[in-house]
Tab-separated table of C-alpha atoms in Angstrom:
chain	number	residue	atom	x	y	z
A	1	MET	CA	-0.016	0.152	0.013
A	2	SER	CA	0.953	3.408	-0.404
A	3	VAL	CA	-0.783	6.658	0.414
A	4	ALA	CA	-0.315	10.251	-1.111
A	5	ALA	CA	-2.349	13.382	0.361
A	6	LEU	CA	-3.485	15.464	-2.427
A	7	ASP	CA	-5.328	18.300	-0.406
A	8	SER	CA	-6.917	18.819	3.373
A	9	THR	CA	-10.017	16.436	2.156
A	10	HIS	CA	-8.432	14.176	-0.606
A	11	PHE	CA	-5.863	11.192	-0.619
A	12	ILE	CA	-4.873	8.370	-3.171
A	13	VAL	CA	-4.383	4.935	-1.927
A	14	ALA	CA	-2.574	2.680	-4.363
A	15	ASP	CA	-2.701	-0.882	-3.563
A	16	ILE	CA	0.530	-3.064	-4.292
A	17	THR	CA	-1.742	-6.676	-4.476
A	18	ILE	CA	-3.965	-5.504	-7.165
A	19	ALA	CA	-1.927	-2.712	-8.870
A	20	LYS	CA	-4.689	-0.329	-8.503
A	21	ALA	CA	-5.160	3.070	-7.038
A	22	ARG	CA	-8.295	5.090	-6.094
A	23	VAL	CA	-9.036	8.754	-4.614
A	24	GLY	CA	-10.345	9.062	-0.781
A	25	THR	CA	-12.719	11.931	0.138
A	26	VAL	CA	-12.602	12.846	3.658
A	27	SER	CA	-15.870	14.635	4.711
A	28	GLY	CA	-17.708	15.567	8.110
A	29	GLY	CA	-14.554	14.928	9.971
A	30	ASN	CA	-14.959	11.353	10.490
A	31	SER	CA	-16.340	9.919	6.821
A	32	ILE	CA	-14.496	8.487	4.181
A	33	SER	CA	-15.815	7.694	0.680
A	34	TYR	CA	-13.907	6.330	-2.084
A	35	GLY	CA	-13.792	6.575	-6.221
A	36	THR	CA	-13.399	3.735	-8.473
A	37	ALA	CA	-10.303	1.547	-8.157
A	38	VAL	CA	-8.396	2.034	-11.573
A	39	SER	CA	-5.506	-0.101	-12.866
A	40	PHE	CA	-1.775	1.609	-13.466
A	41	HIS	CA	-0.080	-1.630	-14.436
A	42	THR	CA	-1.304	-5.118	-15.968
A	43	GLY	CA	0.303	-7.849	-13.679
A	44	ALA	CA	1.987	-8.482	-10.383
A	45	ILE	CA	4.372	-5.636	-8.812
A	46	VAL	CA	6.560	-6.238	-5.760
A	47	SER	CA	7.432	-2.491	-4.466
A	48	LEU	CA	5.265	0.651	-4.676
A	49	ASP	CA	5.622	4.278	-3.682
A	50	SER	CA	3.613	7.353	-4.506
A	51	VAL	CA	3.883	11.052	-4.010
A	52	ALA	CA	1.150	13.795	-4.921
A	53	ILE	CA	2.958	16.663	-7.084
A	54	ASP	CA	-0.277	19.175	-6.695
A	55	SER	CA	-3.935	18.488	-5.727
A	56	THR	CA	-4.736	16.752	-9.253
A	57	HIS	CA	-1.566	14.679	-9.977
A	58	VAL	CA	0.315	11.807	-8.543
A	59	VAL	CA	3.219	9.860	-9.505
A	60	LEU	CA	3.638	6.397	-8.756
A	61	VAL	CA	6.946	4.327	-8.886
A	62	TYR	CA	6.943	0.598	-8.746
A	63	GLN	CA	8.980	-2.479	-9.314
A	64	ASN	CA	7.532	-4.895	-12.080
A	65	ASN	CA	7.124	-8.405	-11.516
A	66	ASN	CA	6.137	-9.565	-15.058
A	67	ASN	CA	9.398	-9.888	-16.540
A	68	PRO	CA	12.954	-11.450	-15.365
A	69	ASN	CA	14.513	-7.936	-15.228
A	70	LEU	CA	11.823	-6.445	-12.459
A	71	GLU	CA	12.377	-3.129	-14.017
A	72	GLY	CA	11.261	0.040	-12.230
A	73	PHE	CA	8.081	2.042	-13.531
A	74	GLY	CA	6.830	5.402	-13.049
A	75	ILE	CA	3.245	6.568	-14.165
A	76	VAL	CA	1.335	9.731	-13.748
A	77	GLY	CA	-2.105	9.765	-12.300
A	78	THR	CA	-4.454	12.495	-12.876
A	79	ILE	CA	-7.490	13.285	-10.113
A	80	SER	CA	-10.617	14.679	-11.750
A	81	GLY	CA	-14.178	15.178	-10.489
A	82	GLY	CA	-12.905	14.874	-6.926
A	83	ASN	CA	-12.846	11.380	-6.839
A	84	THR	CA	-11.751	10.048	-10.467
A	85	ILE	CA	-8.245	8.889	-11.009
A	86	SER	CA	-6.845	7.988	-14.527
A	87	PHE	CA	-3.235	6.953	-15.687
A	88	GLY	CA	-1.439	7.646	-18.733
A	89	THR	CA	1.500	5.725	-20.148
A	90	GLU	CA	4.141	3.534	-17.935
A	91	TYR	CA	7.588	4.881	-18.224
A	92	THR	CA	10.701	2.959	-17.575
A	93	PHE	CA	12.952	4.680	-15.083
A	94	PHE	CA	15.653	1.960	-14.880
A	95	SER	CA	15.673	-1.248	-17.065
A	96	GLY	CA	17.594	-3.462	-14.653
A	97	THR	CA	16.240	-4.981	-11.528
A	98	ALA	CA	15.130	-1.727	-9.351
A	99	ASN	CA	14.613	-3.063	-5.782
A	100	SER	CA	12.700	-0.594	-3.330
A	101	PRO	CA	11.610	2.244	-5.223
A	102	LYS	CA	10.826	5.417	-2.976
A	103	ILE	CA	9.656	8.835	-4.762
A	104	THR	CA	9.744	12.571	-3.208
A	105	LYS	CA	8.473	15.749	-5.147
A	106	LEU	CA	11.035	18.789	-5.354
A	107	ASP	CA	7.980	20.921	-7.167
A	108	SER	CA	4.978	20.387	-9.203
A	109	THR	CA	6.987	18.996	-12.347
A	110	THR	CA	10.064	17.367	-10.854
A	111	VAL	CA	10.188	14.124	-8.498
A	112	VAL	CA	13.365	12.180	-7.381
A	113	ILE	CA	13.287	8.283	-7.473
A	114	ALA	CA	15.598	6.396	-5.225
A	115	TYR	CA	16.044	2.663	-5.458
A	116	VAL	CA	18.652	-0.217	-5.214
A	117	ASP	CA	20.355	-1.251	-8.356
A	118	GLY	CA	19.645	-4.933	-8.310
A	119	THR	CA	22.805	-5.989	-10.167
A	120	THR	CA	25.297	-4.027	-8.102
A	121	ASN	CA	22.898	-3.732	-4.822
A	122	PHE	CA	24.136	-0.101	-4.863
A	123	GLY	CA	21.653	2.877	-3.865
A	124	SER	CA	20.610	5.021	-7.131
A	125	ALA	CA	18.746	7.747	-7.494
A	126	VAL	CA	17.168	9.771	-10.743
A	127	ILE	CA	15.298	12.832	-11.249
A	128	ALA	CA	12.122	12.744	-13.409
A	129	ASN	CA	10.244	15.901	-15.025
A	130	VAL	CA	6.645	15.742	-15.347
A	131	LEU	CA	5.823	16.878	-18.824
A	132	THR	CA	2.847	18.303	-20.528
A	133	GLY	CA	0.395	15.245	-21.201
A	134	ASN	CA	1.574	13.365	-17.901
A	135	SER	CA	4.791	12.047	-19.611
A	136	LEU	CA	7.882	11.261	-17.530
A	137	SER	CA	11.350	12.360	-18.814
A	138	PHE	CA	14.487	11.186	-16.773
A	139	GLY	CA	17.696	12.421	-15.985
A	140	THR	CA	20.820	10.499	-15.495
A	141	THR	CA	21.068	7.869	-12.965
A	142	MET	CA	23.398	8.578	-10.061
A	143	THR	CA	24.987	6.705	-7.407
A	144	PHE	CA	24.285	7.860	-3.816
A	145	ASN	CA	25.987	4.715	-2.094
A	146	GLY	CA	28.459	2.678	-4.168
A	147	ALA	CA	28.109	-0.319	-1.507
A	148	THR	CA	25.483	-2.827	-0.390
A	149	THR	CA	22.351	-0.785	0.135
A	150	ALA	CA	18.817	-1.489	1.656
A	151	SER	CA	15.870	0.024	3.379
A	152	ILE	CA	16.154	3.243	1.886
A	153	ASP	CA	13.767	6.361	1.981
A	154	ILE	CA	13.751	9.774	0.721
A	155	THR	CA	12.315	12.892	1.501
A	156	GLU	CA	12.164	16.400	0.246
A	157	LEU	CA	14.243	19.450	2.300
A	158	SER	CA	13.551	22.120	-0.216
A	159	SER	CA	12.924	22.530	-3.913
A	160	THR	CA	16.662	22.012	-4.284
A	161	LYS	CA	17.394	19.200	-1.826
A	162	ILE	CA	16.622	15.617	-1.040
A	163	PHE	CA	17.282	13.387	2.037
A	164	ILE	CA	18.034	9.875	1.118
A	165	ALA	CA	18.009	7.358	4.536
A	166	TYR	CA	19.521	3.681	3.768
A	167	LYS	CA	21.133	0.957	5.581
A	168	ASN	CA	24.723	0.482	4.622
């Protein structure tokens, strides 16, 4: 499961077991209603994280379990009508094994994805830009830990700085 707040009354919940996400709405202080669950990937995934980049857009990152490479994918979701989510095209951020991908936003058009490269077990990160039409464009992958890396997490400190925690 992954949850991302969109605003003070809306959030998305993405479910790793069924590769679907839906919008939740909080009303009256203690009532939650949900929109329809929508598929963002066909088949199995093994890791999942999400971040809202504004009140109507979310980016999901996940590790594909449908092929031998266990690739890392990203996808943009658009929220409309308060509780409806739709997804664009999946984009590959790493074509090798991308273990435990995590995501944070820098601003409304830029996110950073951290993951463990399954070939080297090194900690890696890549910047992605959310382009018009909800496509993703990736920069050059950088290694943040050139040794065995596990248990990663990432957070934004400012629009130009991130913090990545990991077990070495």
